[in-house]
CSV table of C-alpha atoms and ligand atoms in Angstrom, one decimal:
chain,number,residue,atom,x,y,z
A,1,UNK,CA,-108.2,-96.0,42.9
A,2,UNK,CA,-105.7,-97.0,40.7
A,3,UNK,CA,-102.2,-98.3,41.6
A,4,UNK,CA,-99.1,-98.6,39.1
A,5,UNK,CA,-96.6,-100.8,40.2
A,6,UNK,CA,-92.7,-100.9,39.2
A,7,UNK,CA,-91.6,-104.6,39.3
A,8,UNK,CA,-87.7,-104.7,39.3
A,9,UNK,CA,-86.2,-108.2,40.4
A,10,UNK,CA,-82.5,-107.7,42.6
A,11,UNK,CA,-84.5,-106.6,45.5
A,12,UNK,CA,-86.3,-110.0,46.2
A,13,UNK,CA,-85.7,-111.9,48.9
A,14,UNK,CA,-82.7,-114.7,49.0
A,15,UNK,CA,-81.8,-112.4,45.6
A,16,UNK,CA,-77.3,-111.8,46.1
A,17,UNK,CA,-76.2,-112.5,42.5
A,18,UNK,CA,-76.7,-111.8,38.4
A,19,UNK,CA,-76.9,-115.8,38.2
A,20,UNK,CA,-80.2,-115.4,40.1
A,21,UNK,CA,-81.6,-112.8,38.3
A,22,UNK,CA,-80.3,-113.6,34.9
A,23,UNK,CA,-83.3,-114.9,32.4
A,24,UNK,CA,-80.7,-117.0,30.4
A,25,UNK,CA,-79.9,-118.7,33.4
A,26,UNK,CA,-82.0,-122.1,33.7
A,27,UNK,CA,-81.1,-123.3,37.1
A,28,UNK,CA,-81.8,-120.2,39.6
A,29,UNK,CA,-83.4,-117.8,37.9
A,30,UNK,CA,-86.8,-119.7,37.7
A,31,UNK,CA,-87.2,-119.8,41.0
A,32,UNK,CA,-86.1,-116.4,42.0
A,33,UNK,CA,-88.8,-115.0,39.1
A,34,UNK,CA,-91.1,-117.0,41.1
A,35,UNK,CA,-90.4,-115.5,44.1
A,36,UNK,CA,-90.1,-112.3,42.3
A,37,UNK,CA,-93.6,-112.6,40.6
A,38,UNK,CA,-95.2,-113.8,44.3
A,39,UNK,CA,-93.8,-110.6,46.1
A,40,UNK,CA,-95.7,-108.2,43.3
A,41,UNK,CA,-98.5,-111.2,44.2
A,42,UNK,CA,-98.3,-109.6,47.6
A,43,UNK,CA,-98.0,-106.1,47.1
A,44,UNK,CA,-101.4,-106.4,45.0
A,45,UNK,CA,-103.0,-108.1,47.8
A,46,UNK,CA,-102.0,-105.6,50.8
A,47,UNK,CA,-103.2,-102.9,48.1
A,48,UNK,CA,-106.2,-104.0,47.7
A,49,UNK,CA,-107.1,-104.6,51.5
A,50,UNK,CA,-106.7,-101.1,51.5
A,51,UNK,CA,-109.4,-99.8,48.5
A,52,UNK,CA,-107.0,-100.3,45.3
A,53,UNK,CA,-109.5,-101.0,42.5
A,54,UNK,CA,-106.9,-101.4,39.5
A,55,UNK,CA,-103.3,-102.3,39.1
A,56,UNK,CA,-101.4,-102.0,36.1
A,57,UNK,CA,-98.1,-104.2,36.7
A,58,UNK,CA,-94.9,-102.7,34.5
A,59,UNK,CA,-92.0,-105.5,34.1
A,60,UNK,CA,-88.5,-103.9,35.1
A,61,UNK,CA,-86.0,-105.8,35.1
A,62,UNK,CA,-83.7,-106.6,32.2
A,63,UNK,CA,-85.5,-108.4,29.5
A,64,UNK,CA,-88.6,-107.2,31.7
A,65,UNK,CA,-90.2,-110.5,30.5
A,66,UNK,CA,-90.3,-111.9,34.3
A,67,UNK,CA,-93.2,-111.3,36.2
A,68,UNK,CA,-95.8,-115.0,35.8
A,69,UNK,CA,-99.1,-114.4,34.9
A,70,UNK,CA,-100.3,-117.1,36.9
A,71,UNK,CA,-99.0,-116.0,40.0
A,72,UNK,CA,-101.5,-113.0,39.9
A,73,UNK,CA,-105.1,-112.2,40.0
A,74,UNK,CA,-106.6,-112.2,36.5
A,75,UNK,CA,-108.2,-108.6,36.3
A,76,UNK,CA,-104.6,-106.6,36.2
A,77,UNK,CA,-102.9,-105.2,33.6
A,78,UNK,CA,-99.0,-106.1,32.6
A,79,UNK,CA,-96.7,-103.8,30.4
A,80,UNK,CA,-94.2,-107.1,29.0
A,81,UNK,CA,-90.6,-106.6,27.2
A,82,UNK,CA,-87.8,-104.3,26.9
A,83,UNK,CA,-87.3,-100.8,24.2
A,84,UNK,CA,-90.5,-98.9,25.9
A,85,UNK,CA,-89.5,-95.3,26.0
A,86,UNK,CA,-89.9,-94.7,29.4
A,87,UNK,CA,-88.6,-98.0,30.5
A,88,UNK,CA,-89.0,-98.8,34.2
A,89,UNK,CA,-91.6,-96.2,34.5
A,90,UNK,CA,-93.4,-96.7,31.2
A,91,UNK,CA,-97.1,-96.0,31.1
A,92,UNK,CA,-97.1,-93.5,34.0
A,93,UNK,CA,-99.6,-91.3,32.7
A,94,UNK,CA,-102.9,-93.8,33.3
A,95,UNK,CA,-104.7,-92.0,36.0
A,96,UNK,CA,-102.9,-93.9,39.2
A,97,UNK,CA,-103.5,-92.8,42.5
A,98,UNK,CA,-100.5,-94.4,43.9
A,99,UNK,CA,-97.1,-96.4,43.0
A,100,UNK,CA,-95.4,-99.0,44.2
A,101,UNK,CA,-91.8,-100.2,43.2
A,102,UNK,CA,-90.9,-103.7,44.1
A,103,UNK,CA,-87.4,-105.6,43.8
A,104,UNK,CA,-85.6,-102.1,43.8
A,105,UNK,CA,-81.8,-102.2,44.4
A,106,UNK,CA,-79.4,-100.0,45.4
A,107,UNK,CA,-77.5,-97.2,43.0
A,108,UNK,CA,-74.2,-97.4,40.6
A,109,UNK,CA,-71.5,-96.7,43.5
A,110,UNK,CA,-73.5,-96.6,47.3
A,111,UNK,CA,-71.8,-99.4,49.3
A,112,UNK,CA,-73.9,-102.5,51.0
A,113,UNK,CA,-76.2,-102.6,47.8
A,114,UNK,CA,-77.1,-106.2,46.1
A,115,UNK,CA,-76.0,-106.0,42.7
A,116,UNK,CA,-75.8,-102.4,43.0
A,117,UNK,CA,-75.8,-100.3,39.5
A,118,UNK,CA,-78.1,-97.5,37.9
A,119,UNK,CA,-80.1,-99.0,34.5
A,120,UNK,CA,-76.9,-100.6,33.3
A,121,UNK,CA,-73.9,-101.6,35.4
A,122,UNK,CA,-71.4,-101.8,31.9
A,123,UNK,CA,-72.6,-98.2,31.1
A,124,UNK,CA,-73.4,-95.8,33.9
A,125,UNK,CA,-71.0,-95.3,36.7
A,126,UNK,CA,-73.1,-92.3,38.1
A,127,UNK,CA,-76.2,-90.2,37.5
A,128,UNK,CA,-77.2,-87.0,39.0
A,129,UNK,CA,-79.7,-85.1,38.5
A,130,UNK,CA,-79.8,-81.6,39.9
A,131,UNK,CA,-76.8,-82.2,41.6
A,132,UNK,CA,-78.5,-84.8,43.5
A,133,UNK,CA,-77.1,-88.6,42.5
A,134,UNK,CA,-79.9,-90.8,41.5
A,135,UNK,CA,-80.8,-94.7,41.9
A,136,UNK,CA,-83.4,-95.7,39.4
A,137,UNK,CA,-86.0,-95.4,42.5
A,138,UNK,CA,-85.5,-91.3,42.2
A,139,UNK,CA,-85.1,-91.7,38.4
A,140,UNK,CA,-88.6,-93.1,38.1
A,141,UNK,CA,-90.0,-91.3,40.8
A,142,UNK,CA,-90.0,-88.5,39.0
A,143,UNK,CA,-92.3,-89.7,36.1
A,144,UNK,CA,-94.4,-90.6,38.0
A,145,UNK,CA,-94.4,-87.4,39.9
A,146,UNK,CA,-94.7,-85.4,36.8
A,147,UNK,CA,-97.6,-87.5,35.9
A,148,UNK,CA,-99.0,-86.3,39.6
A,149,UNK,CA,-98.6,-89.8,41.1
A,150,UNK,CA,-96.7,-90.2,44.1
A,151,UNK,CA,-94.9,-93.3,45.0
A,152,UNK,CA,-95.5,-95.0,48.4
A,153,UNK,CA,-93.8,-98.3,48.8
A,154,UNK,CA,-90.6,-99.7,48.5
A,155,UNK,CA,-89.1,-103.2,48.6
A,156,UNK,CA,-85.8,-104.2,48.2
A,157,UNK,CA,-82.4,-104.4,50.5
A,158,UNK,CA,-81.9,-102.1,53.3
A,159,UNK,CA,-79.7,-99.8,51.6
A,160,UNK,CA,-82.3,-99.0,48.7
A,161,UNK,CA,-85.1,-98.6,51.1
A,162,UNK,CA,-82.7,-95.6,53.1
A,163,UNK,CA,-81.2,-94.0,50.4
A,164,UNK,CA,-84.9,-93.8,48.9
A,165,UNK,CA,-86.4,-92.8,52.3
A,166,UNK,CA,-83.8,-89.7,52.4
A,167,UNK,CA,-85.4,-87.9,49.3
A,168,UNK,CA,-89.1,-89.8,49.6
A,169,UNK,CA,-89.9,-89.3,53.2
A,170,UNK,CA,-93.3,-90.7,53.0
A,171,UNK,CA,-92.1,-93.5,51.4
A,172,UNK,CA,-93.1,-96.9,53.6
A,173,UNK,CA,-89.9,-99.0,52.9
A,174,UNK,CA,-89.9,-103.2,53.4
A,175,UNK,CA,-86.6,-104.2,54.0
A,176,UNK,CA,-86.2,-107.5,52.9
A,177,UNK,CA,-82.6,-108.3,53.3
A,178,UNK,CA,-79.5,-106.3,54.8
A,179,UNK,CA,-76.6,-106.8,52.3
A,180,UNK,CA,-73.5,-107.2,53.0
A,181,UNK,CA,-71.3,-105.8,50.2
A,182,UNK,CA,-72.3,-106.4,46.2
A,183,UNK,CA,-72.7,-110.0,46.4
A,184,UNK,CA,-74.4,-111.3,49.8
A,185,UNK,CA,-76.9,-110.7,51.9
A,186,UNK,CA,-78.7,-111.4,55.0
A,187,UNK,CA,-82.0,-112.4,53.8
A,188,UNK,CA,-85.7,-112.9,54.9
A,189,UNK,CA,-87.4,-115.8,54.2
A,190,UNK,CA,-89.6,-115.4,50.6
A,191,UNK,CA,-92.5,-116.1,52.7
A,192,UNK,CA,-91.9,-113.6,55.4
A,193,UNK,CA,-90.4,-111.1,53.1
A,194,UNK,CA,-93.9,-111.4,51.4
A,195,UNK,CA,-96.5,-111.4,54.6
A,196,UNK,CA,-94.0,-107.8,55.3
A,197,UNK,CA,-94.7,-106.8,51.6
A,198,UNK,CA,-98.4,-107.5,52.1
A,199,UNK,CA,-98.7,-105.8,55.2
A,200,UNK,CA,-96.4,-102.6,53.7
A,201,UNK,CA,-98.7,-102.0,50.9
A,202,UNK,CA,-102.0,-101.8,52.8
A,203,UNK,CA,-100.0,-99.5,55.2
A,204,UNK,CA,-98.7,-97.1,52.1
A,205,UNK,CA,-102.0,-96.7,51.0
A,206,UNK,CA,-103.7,-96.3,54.0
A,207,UNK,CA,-101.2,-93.3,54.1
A,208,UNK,CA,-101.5,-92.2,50.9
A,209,UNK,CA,-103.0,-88.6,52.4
A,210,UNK,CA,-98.9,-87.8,53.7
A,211,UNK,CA,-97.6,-88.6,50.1
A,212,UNK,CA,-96.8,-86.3,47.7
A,213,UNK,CA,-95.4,-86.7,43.6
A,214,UNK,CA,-91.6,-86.5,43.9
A,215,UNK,CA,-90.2,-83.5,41.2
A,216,UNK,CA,-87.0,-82.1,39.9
A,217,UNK,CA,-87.8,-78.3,39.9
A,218,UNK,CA,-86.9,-77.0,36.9
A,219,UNK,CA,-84.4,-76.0,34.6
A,220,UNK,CA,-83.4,-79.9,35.2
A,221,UNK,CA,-79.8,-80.8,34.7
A,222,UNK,CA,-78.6,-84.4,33.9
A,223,UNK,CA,-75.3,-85.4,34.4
A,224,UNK,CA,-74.0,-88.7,33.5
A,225,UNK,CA,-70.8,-90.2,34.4
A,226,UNK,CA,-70.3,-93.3,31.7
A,227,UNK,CA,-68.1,-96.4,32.5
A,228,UNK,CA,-65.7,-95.4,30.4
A,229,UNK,CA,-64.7,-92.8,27.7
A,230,UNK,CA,-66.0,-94.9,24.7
A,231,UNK,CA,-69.5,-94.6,26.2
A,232,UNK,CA,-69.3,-90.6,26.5
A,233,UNK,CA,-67.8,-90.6,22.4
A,234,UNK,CA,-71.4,-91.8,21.6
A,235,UNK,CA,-73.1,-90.3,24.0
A,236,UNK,CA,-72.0,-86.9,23.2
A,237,UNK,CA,-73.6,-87.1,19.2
A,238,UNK,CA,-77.1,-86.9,20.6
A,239,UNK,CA,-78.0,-82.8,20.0
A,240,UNK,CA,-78.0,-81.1,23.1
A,241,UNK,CA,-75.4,-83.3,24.9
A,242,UNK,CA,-72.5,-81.7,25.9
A,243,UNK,CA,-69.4,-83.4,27.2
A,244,UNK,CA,-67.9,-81.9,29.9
A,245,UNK,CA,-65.6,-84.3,31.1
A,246,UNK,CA,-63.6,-87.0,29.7
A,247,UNK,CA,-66.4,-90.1,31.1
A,248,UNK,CA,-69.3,-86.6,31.7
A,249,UNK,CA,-71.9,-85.9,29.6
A,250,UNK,CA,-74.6,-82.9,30.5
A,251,UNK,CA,-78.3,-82.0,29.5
A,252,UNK,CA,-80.4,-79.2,30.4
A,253,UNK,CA,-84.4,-79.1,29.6
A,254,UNK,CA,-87.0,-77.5,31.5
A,255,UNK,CA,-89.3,-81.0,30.8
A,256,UNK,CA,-88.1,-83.8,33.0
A,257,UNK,CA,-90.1,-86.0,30.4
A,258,UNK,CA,-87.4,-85.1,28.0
A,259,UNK,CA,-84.7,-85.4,30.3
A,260,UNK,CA,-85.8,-88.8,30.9
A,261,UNK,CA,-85.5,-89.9,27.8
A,262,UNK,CA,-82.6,-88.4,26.6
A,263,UNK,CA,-81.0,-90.4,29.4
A,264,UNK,CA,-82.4,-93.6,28.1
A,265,UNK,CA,-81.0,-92.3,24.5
A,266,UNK,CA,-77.7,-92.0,25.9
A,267,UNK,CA,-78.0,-94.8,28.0
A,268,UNK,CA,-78.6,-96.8,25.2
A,269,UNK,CA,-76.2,-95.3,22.5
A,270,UNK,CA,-73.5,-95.2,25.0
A,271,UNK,CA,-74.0,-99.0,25.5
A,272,UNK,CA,-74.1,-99.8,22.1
A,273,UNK,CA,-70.0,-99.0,22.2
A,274,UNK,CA,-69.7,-101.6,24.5
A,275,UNK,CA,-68.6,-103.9,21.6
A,276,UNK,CA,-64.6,-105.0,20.7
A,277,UNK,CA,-62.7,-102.6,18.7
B,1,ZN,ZN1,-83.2,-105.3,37.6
């Protein structure tokens, strides 16, 4: 069986800052991608204890250029860099059995989250979809599940792992640090946050039989609440869009494929006001 995995980076253990997870950064950020890279290292492992044959890894976080080769075994695949369509759940359609998403942090808005935000922190204030407000787990979740692959692991704070939990109830959640507002945690130790991942991923698959993929049932309605106004201006060009509120844009398609990436098209147009005027 094959396994995709999601590899975001705020969820790793020690992990309570940008600084740390900030590629420009040349102090702390090499050693948290390190510890990053070692935690997909053991997700892979506890997989494959359990009868995974083939991982494909897909970078997630920010310039998604984190994850060290040589920190993993040399017969998986990696999806590198940033601009792929479908982002944090690019290449979804490969024939997986099972997903995993690593490093995951909390939503734009929930409280106790490290570094919470939803795909861009200057952008999106909120995201709902269905009425039902979304952190990128559930955004991505739902590629995958229209692709027929459910998702079975998660890693990251204890806040991320809950809020996931309460709409993937299958889901087996590693809680690797409890936060205590936006910029601190309580942490475990990398090594013992990655003996938990290890053992958390040959658990998930062992009970892959009580997963199921995670849908939006259709006609799917995206809402997004931008940062601000100047986000929502651009936003609103993109056919289809409607504004509805002064900060609120809405789209409706039946395809959650297409829903996806018109919020990636707004996401990205409504960033690109983020400049001086
Ligand atoms: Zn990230």
């Amino acid at each position: 069986m094959r396994l995709y995995i999601s590899a975001d980076m705020e969820g790793t253990a020690g992990v309570a800052s940008w600084t740390q997870v900030d590629p420009k950064n040349t102090t702390e950020y090499p050693y948290y991608r390190r510890c990053m890279s070692l935690e997909v290292r053991a997700a892979i492992d506890g997989a494959r204890e359990a009868g995974v044959t083939g991982v494909l890894i897909n970078d997630s976080h920010s310039s998604m250029r984190n994850v060290m080769w040589d920190e993993l075994p040399d017969d998986v695949r990696m999806i590198y860099g940033n601009r792929k369509p479908f982002s944090m759940s690019e290449g979804a359609e490969g024939g997986f059995g099972a997903a995993f998403f690593t490093g995951y942090h909390a939503g734009a808005g929930e409280a106790n989250g490290v570094c919470d935000h939803t795909y861009s922190g200057d952008t999106i204030y909120a995201v709902r979809v269905n009425g039902i407000r979304c952190n990128e787990a559930l955004l991505n979740a739902a590629v995958l599940g229209l692709a027929g692959v459910p998702v079975v692991l998660i890693t990251g704070d204890r806040t991320t792992v809950e809020g996931t939990k309460a709409h993937l109830p299958w889901i087996t959640g590693v809680a690797i640090k409890e936060s205590i507002g936006r910029f601190a945690a309580d942490s475990l130790s990398p090594g013992e946050a990655q003996r938990r991942i290890r053992e958390g991923a040959r658990t998930a698959i062992e009970r892959l039989a009580d997963a199921r993929p995670f849908v939006f049932d259709p006609p799917i309605a995206l809402e997004i609440d931008f940062v601000s106004t100047q986000n929502a201006d651009f936003a609103e060009l993109i056919p289809g869009v409607e504004r509805i509120g002064g900060r609120t844009v809405r789209y409706e398609h039946e395809d959650y494929r297409v829903v996806f990436r018109l919020f990636i098209a707004a996401l990205r147009l409504g960033g690109a006001a983020n400049v001086p005027v």
